Tab-separated table of C-alpha atoms and ligand atoms in Angstrom:
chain	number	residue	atom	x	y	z
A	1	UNK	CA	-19.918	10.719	-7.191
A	2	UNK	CA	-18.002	13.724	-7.285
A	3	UNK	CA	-15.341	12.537	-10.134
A	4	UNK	CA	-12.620	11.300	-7.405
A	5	UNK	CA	-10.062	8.520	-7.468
A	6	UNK	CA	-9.640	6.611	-3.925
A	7	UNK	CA	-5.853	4.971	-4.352
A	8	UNK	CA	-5.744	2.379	-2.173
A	9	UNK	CA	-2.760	0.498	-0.310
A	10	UNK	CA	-3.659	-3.232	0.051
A	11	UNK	CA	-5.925	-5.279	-1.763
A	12	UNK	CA	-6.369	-7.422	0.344
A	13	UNK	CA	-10.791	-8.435	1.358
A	14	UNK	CA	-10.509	-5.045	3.386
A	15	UNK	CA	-9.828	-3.505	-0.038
A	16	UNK	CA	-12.057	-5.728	-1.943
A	17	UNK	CA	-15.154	-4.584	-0.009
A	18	UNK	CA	-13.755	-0.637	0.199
A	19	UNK	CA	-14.089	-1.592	-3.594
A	20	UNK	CA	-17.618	-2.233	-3.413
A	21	UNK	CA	-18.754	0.282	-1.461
A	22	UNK	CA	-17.309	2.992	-3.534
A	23	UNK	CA	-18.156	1.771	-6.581
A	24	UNK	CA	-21.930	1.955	-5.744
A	25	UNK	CA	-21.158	5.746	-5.352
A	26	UNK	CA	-19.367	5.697	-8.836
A	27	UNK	CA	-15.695	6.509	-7.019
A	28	UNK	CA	-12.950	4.852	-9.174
A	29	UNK	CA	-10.830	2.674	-6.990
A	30	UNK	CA	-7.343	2.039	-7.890
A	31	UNK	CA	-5.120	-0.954	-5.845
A	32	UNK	CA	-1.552	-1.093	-4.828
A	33	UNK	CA	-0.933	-4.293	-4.262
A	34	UNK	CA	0.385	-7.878	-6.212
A	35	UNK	CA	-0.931	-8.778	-9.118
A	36	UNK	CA	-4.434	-10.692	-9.364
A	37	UNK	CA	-4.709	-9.607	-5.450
A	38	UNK	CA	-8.706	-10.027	-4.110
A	39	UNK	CA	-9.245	-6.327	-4.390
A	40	UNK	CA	-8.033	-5.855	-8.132
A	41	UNK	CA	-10.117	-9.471	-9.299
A	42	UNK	CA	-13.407	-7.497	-8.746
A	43	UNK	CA	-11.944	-4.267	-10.430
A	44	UNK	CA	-10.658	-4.257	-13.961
A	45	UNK	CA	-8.540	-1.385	-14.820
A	46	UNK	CA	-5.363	-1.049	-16.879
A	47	UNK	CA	-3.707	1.606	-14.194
A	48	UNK	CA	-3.380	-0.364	-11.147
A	49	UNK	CA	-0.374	-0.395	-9.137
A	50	UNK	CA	1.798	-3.945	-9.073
A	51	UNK	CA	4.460	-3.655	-6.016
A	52	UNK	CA	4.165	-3.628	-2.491
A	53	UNK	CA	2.204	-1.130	0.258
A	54	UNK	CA	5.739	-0.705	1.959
A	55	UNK	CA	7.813	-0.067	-1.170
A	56	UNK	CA	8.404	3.828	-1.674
A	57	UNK	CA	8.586	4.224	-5.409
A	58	UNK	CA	5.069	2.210	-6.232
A	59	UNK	CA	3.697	4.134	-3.715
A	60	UNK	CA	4.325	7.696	-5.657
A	61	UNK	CA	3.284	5.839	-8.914
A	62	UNK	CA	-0.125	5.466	-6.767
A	63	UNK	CA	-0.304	8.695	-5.501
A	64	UNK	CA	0.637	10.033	-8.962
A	65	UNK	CA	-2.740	8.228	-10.453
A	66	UNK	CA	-4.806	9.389	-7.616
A	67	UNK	CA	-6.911	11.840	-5.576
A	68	UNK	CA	-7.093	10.427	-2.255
A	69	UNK	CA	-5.212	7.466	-0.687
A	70	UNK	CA	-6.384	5.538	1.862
A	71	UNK	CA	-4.998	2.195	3.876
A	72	UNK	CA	-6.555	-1.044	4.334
A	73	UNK	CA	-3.504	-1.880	6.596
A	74	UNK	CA	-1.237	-0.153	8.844
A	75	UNK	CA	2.007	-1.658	7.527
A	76	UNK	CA	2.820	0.494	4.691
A	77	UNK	CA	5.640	3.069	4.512
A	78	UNK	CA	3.831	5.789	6.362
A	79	UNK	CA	7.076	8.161	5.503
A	80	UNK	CA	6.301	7.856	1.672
A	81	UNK	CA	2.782	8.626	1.859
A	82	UNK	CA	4.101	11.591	3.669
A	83	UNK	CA	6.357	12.657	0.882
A	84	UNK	CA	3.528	11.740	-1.279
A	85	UNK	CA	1.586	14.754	-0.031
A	86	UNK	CA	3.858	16.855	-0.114
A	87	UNK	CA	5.213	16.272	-3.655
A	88	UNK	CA	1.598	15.603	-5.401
A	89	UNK	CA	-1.082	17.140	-2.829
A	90	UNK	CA	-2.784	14.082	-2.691
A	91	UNK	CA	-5.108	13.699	0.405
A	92	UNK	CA	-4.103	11.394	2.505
A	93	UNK	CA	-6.745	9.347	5.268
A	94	UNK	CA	-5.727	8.250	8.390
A	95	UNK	CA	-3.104	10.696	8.506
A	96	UNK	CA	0.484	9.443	7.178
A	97	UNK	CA	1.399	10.562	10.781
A	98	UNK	CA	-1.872	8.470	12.743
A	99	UNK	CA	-0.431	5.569	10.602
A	100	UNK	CA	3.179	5.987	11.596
A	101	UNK	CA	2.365	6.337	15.306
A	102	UNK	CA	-0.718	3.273	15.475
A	103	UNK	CA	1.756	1.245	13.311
A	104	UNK	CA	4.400	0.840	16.356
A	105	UNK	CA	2.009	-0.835	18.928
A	106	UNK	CA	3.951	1.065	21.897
A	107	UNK	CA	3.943	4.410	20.519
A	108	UNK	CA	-0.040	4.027	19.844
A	109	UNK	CA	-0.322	2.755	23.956
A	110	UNK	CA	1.631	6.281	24.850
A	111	UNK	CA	-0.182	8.320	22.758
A	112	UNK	CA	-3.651	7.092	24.449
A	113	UNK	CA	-2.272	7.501	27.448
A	114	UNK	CA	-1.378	11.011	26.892
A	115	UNK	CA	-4.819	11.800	26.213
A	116	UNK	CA	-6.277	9.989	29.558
A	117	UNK	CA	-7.347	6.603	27.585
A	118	UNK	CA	-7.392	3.543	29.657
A	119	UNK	CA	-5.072	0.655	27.863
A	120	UNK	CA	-2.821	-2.148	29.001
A	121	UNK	CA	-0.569	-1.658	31.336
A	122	UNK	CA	2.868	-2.039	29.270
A	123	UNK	CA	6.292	-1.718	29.158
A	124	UNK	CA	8.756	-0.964	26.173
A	125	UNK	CA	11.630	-3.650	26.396
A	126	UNK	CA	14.890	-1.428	25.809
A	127	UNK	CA	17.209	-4.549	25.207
A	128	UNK	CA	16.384	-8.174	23.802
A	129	UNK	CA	18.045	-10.145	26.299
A	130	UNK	CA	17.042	-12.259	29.440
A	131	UNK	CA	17.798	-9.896	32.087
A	132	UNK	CA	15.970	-6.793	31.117
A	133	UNK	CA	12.976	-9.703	30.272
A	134	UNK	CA	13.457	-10.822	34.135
A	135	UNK	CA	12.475	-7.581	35.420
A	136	UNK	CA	9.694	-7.175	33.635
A	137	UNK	CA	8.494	-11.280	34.720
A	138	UNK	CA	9.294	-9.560	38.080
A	139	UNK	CA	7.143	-6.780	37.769
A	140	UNK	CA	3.973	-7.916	35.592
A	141	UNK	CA	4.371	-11.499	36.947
A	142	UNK	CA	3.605	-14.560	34.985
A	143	UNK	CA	2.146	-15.145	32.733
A	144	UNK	CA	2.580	-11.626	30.630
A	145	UNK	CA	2.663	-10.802	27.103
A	146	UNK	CA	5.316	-10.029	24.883
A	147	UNK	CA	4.877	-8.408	21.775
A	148	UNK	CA	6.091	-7.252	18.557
A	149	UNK	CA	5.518	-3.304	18.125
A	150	UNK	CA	5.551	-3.226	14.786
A	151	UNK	CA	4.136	-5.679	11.828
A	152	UNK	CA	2.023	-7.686	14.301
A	153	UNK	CA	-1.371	-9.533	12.723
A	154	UNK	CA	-3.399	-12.402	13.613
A	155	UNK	CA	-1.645	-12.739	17.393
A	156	UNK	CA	1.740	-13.345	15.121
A	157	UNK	CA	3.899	-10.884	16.863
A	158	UNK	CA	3.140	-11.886	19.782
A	159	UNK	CA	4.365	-14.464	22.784
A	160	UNK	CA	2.569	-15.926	26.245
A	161	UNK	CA	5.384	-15.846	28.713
A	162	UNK	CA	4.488	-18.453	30.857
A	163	UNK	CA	6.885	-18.934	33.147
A	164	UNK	CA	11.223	-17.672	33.537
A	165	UNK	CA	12.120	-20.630	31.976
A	166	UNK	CA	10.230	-19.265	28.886
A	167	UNK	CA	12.328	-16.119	28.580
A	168	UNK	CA	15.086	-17.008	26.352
A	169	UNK	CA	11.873	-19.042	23.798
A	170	UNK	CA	10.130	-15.769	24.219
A	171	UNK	CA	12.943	-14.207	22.396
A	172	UNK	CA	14.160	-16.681	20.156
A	173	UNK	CA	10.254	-16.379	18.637
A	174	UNK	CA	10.314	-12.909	18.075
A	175	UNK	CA	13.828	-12.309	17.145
A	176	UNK	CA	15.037	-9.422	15.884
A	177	UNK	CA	11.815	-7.871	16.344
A	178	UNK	CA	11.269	-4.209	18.569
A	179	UNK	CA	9.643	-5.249	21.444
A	180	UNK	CA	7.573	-4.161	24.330
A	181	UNK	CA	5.462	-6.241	27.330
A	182	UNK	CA	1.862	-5.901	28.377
A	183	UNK	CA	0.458	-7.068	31.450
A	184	UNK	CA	-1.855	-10.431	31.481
A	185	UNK	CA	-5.027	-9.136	31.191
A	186	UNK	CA	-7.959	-11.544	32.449
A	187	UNK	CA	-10.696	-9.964	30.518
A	188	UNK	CA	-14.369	-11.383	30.776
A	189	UNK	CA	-14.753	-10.240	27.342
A	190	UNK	CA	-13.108	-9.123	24.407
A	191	UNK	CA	-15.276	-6.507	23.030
A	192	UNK	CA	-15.138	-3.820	19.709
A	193	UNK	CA	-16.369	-0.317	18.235
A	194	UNK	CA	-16.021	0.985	14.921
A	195	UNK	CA	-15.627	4.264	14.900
A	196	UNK	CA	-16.143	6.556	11.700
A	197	UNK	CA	-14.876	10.276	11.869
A	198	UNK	CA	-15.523	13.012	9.799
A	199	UNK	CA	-13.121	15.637	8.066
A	200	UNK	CA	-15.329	18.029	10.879
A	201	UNK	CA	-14.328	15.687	13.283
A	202	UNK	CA	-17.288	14.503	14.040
A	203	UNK	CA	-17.171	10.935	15.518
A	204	UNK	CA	-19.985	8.462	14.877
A	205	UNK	CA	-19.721	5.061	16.768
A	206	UNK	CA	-21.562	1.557	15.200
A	207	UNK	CA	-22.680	-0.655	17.968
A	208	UNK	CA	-20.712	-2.174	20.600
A	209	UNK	CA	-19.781	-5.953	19.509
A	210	UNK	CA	-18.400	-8.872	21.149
A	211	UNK	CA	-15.564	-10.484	19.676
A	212	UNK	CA	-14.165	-14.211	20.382
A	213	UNK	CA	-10.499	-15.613	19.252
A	214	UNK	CA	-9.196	-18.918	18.590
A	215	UNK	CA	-5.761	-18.972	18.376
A	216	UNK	CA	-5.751	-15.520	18.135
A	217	UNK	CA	-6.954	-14.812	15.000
A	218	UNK	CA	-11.001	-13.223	15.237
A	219	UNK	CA	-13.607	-16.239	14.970
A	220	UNK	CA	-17.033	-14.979	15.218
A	221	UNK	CA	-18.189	-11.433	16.026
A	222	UNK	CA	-21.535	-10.934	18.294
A	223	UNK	CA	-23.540	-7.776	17.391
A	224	UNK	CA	-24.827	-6.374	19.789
A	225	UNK	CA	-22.269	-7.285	22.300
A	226	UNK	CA	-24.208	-9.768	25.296
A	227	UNK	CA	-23.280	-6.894	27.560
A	228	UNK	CA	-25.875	-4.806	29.491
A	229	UNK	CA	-26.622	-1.264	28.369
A	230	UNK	CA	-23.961	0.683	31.089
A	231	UNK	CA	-21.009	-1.440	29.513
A	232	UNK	CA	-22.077	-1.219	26.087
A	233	UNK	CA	-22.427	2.575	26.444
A	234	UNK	CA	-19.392	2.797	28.349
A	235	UNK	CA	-17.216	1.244	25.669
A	236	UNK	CA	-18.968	3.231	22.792
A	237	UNK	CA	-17.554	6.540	24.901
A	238	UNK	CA	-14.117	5.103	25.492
A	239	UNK	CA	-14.050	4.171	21.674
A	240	UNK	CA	-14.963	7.314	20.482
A	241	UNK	CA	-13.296	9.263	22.846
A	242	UNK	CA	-10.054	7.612	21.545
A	243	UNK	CA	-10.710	7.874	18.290
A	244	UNK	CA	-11.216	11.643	18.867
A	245	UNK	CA	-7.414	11.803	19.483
A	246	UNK	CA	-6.565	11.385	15.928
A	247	UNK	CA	-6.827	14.081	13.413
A	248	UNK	CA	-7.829	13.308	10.201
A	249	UNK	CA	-10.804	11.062	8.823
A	250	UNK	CA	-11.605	7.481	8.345
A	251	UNK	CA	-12.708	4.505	10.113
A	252	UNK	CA	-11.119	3.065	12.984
A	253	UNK	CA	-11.808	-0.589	14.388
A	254	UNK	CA	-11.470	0.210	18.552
A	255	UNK	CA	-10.403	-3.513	20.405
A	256	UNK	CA	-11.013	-3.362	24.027
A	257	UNK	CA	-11.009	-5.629	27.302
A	258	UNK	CA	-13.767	-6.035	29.337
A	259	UNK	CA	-12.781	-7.334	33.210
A	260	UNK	CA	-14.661	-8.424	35.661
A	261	UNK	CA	-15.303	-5.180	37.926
A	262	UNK	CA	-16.514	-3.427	34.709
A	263	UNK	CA	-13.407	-1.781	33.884
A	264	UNK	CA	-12.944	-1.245	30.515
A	265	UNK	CA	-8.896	-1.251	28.617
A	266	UNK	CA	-8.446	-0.530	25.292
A	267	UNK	CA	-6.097	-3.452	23.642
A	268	UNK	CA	-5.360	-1.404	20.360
A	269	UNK	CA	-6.837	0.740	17.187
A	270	UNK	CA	-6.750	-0.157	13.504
A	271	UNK	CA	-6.758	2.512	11.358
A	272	UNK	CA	-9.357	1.329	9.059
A	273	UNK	CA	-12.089	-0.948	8.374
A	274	UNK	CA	-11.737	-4.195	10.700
A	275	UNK	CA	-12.336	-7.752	10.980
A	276	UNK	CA	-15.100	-6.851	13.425
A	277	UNK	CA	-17.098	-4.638	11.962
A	278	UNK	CA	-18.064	-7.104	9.182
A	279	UNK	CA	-21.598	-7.539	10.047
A	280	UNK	CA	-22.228	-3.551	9.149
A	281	UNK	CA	-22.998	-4.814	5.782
A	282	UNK	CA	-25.817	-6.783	6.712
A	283	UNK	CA	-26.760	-5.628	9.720
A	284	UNK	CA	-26.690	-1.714	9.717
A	285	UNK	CA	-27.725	1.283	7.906
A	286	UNK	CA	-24.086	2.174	6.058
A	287	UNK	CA	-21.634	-0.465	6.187
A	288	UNK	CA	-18.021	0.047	7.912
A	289	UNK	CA	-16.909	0.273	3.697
A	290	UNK	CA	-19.263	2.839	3.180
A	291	UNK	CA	-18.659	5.073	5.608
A	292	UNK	CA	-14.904	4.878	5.683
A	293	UNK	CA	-15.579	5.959	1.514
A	294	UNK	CA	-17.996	9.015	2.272
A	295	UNK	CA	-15.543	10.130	5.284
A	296	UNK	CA	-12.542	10.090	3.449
A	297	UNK	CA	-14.193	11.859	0.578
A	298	UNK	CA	-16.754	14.179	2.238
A	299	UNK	CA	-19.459	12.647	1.388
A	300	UNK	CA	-22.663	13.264	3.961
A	301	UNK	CA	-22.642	11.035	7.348
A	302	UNK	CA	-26.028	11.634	8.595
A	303	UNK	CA	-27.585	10.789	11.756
A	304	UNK	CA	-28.000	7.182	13.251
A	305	UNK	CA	-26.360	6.031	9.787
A	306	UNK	CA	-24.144	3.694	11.929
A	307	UNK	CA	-27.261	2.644	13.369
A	308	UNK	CA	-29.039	-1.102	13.458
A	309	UNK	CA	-30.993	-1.109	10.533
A	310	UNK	CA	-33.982	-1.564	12.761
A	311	UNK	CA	-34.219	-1.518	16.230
A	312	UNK	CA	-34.222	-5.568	17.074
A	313	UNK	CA	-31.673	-6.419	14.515
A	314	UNK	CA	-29.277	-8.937	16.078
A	315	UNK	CA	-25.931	-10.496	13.921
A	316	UNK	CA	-23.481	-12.848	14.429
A	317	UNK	CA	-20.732	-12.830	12.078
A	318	UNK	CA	-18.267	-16.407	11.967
A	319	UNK	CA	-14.800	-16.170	9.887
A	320	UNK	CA	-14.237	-18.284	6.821
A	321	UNK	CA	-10.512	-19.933	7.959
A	322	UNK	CA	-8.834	-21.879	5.401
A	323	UNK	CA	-8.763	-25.351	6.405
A	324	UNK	CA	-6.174	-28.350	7.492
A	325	UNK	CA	-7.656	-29.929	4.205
A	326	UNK	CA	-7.583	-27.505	1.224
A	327	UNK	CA	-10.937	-25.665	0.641
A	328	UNK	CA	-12.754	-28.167	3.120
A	329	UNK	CA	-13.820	-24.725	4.569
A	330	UNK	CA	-16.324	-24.581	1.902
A	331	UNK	CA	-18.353	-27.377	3.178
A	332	UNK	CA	-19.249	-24.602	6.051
A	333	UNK	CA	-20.182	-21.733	3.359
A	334	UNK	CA	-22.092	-24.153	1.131
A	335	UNK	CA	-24.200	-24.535	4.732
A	336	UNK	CA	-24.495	-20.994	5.269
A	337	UNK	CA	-25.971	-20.556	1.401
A	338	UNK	CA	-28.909	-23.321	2.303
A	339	UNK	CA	-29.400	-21.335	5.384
A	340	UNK	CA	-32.008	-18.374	5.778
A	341	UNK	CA	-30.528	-14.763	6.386
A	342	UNK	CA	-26.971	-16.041	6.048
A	343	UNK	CA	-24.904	-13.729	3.255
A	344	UNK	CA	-21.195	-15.841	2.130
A	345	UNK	CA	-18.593	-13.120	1.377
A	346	UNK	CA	-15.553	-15.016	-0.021
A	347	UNK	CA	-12.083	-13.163	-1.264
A	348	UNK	CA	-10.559	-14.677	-3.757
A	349	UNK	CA	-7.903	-15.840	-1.885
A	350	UNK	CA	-5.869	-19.398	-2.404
A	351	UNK	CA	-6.479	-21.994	0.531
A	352	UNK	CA	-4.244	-22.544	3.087
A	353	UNK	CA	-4.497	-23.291	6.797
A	354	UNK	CA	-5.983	-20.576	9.037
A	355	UNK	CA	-5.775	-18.185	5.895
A	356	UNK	CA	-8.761	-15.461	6.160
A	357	UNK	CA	-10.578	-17.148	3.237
A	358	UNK	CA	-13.891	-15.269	3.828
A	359	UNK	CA	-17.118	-14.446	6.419
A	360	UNK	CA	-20.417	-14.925	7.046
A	361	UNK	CA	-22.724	-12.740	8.167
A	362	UNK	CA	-26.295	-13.660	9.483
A	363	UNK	CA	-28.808	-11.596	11.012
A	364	UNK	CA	-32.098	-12.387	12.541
A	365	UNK	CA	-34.646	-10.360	15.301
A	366	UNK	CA	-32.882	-12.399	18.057
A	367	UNK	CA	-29.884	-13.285	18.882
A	368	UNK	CA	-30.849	-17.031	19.757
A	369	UNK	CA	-32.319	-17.557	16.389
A	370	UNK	CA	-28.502	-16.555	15.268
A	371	UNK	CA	-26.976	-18.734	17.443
A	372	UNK	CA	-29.159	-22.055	15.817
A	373	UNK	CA	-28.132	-20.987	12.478
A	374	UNK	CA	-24.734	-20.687	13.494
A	375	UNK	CA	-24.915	-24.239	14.594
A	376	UNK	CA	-26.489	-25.418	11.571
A	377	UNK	CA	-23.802	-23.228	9.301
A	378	UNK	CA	-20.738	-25.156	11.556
A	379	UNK	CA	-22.029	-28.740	11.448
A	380	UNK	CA	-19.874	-30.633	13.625
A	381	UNK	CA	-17.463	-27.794	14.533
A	382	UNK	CA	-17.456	-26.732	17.455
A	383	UNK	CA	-20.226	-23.940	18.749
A	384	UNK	CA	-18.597	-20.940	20.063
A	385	UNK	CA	-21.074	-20.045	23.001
A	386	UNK	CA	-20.512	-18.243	25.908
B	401	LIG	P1	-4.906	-8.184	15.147
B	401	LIG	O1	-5.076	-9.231	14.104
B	401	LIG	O2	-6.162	-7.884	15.919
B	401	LIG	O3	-4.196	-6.946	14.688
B	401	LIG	P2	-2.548	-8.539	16.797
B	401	LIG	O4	-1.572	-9.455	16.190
B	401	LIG	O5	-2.273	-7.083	16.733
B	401	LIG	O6	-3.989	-8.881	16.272
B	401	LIG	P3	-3.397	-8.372	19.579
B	401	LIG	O7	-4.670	-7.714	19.250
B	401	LIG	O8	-2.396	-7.592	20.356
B	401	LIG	O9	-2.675	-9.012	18.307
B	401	LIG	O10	-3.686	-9.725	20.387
B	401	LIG	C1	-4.418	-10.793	19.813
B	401	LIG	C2	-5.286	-11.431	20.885
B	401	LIG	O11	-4.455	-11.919	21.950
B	401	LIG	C3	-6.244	-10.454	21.577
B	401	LIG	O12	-7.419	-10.265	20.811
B	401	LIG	C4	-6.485	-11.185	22.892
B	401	LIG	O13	-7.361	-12.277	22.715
B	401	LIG	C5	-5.091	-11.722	23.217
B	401	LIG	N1	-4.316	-10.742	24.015
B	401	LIG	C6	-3.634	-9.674	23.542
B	401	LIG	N2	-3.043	-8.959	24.528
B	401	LIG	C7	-3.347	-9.599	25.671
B	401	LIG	C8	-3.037	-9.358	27.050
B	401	LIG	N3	-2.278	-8.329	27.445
B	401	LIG	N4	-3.544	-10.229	27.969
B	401	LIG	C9	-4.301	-11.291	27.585
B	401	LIG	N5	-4.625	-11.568	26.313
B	401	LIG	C10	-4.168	-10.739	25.352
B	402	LIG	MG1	-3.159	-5.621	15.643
B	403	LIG	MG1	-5.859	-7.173	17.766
């Protein structure tokens, strides 16, 4: 588009579909990542970047090759991409310092605080041992949640205390880890925002989705959110009001509780394109990709383009999980090809048990007619509906 090279950190399917967006504009993409990883299959080139997202030295080779850099996940050596702007002037979206501070879970929580943000109620846990754990049991009562700070995915870093006699599991499971506890939260709902903001800092917010878990890990995304209008509304001004606290451009993916008096509590930000927003590329005007591509590069962000694409469009998107049985997860994509308005996205990625293989996206003028075709698409799974 305008001649410049997007570096990115992770090529993971988050950097395989930044790939896609911004090669549509003509922006040269080049990956930091292993070899063969999903983002570099679907992008030929000689000068990508073998090594790790968290290893100083590739990450200079990157920024050495490149315009901008930009994340597709929040554990990379936010210190080096620092150094990397300084030393090569490379721009840098999110912010080496919005990554640094989202990438320790407790230090995000503080700094949304500080700017009036409604989150969790949390504590940081100064000492891994059983007593200061006891005081917290004592305060937040049981069950609470105890989680990693840093490096956490997929529910990974993170433990149900269920009970005291827990305590001493809690920490055996997350050893060595920093630590910090959040209160149990009995939300209704778990729902999301993406958020897109412009080097102006201008915020534009894509519709308010519902999001469902199994074992922790993102299942099936509901666009629009079954909320009514005041809570949908409500969480597309908390999202982008948080999102407003960060400097810098980019997309962020906003995860939030919904409880049952209303309320609203943000559960944390991703600096990037997220899980959630999939359905953007069927469903709305610019996909999450897209617009993370035009804000980081200053391309235009128009009006309503993180709009529905028209104004009954209704999506459900359901996540490819590797299987028990390798690539038995297929059986459920070769169902969503035979069925109408249902687009298979699949990464590249070897099988393996709960491994994010790929997603599927369908979209239809109402949100029951999504529902049957999600039924169809997981034969005798079971039907997520609430
Ligand atoms: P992600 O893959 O989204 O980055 P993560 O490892 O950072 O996940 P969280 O988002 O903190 O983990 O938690 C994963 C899920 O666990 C949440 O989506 C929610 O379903 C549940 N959960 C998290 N915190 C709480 C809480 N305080 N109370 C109740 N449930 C919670
Ligand atoms: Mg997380
Ligand atoms: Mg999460």
């Amino acid at each position: 588009m305008d001649g410049k090279t997007i570096g990115i950190l992770g090529g993971g399917q988050l950097g395989r579909m930044i790939v896609e967006a911004a090669h549509r504009l003509n922006i040269k993409t080049i990956i930091l990542d292993a070899p063969n990883s999903p983002a570099k299959q679907i992008n030929a080139l000689d000068e990508h970047v073998d090594g790790s997202f968290s290893d100083a030295k590739s990450i200079m080779e990157l920024a050495r090759k490149c315009d901008i850099l930009t994340v597709e996940i929040e554990h990379v050596d936010a210190n080096a991409l620092q150094e990397a702007k300084n030393k090569y002037g490379v721009e840098i979206y999110p912010l080496p310092e919005t990554i640094k501070m989202i990438q320790d879970k407790y230090l995000q929580k503080e700094h949304l605080i500080e700017h009036g943000i409604e989150v969790t109620e949390s504590i940081d846990v100064k000492e891994n041992n059983v007593e200061t754990l006891t005081e917290i049991g004592n305060k937040f009562q049981y069950p609470f949640m105890l989680k990693s700070r840093t490096l956490a995915y997929d529910g990974r870093g993170n433990y149900v205390v269920k009970s005291k006699d827990n305590l001493s599991e809690a920490l055996e499971f997350l050893k060595d880890r920093p630590l910090y506890a959040e209160k149990w939260c009995k939300f209704t709902m778990e729902l999301a925002v993406m958020v897109v903001r412009s080097i102006e800092g201008e915020v534009f917010a894509y519709p308010t989705v519902e999001t469902v878990h199994k074992n922790n890990i993102c299942h099936v995304v509901y666009a629009p959110a079954r909320v009514n209008d005041t809570v949908a509304v409500k969480a597309s001004i908390l999202a982008k009001n948080a999102v407003k606290s960060f400097p810098g451009c980019g997309i962020f993916g906003v995860e939030m509780f919904l409880l049952s008096n209303g309320e609203l509590l943000i559960n944390e930000i991703a600096p990037r394109p997220h899980n959630s927003g999939h359905y953007t590329i069927d469903a709305c005007v610019t996909s999450q990709f897209e617009a993370h591509v035009r804000a980081v590069v200053g391309l235009p962000m128009p009006k309503d383009f993180t709009k529905f694409s028209t104004t009954n469009t209704n999506a459900i998107m359901l996540n490819v999980l590797g299987d028990d049985t390798a690539n038995k997860e297929l059986e459920i994509c070769r169902r969503a090809l035979e069925t109408p308005n249902a687009s298979v996205y699949l990464y590249g990625k070897g099988t393996r048990p709960q491994r994010k293989m790929g997603h599927i996206n369908i979209v239809s003028s109402s949100m029951t007619d999504c529902e049957n075709r999600l039924a169809h698409i997981l034969g005798d799974e079971e039907v997520v509906v609430k």
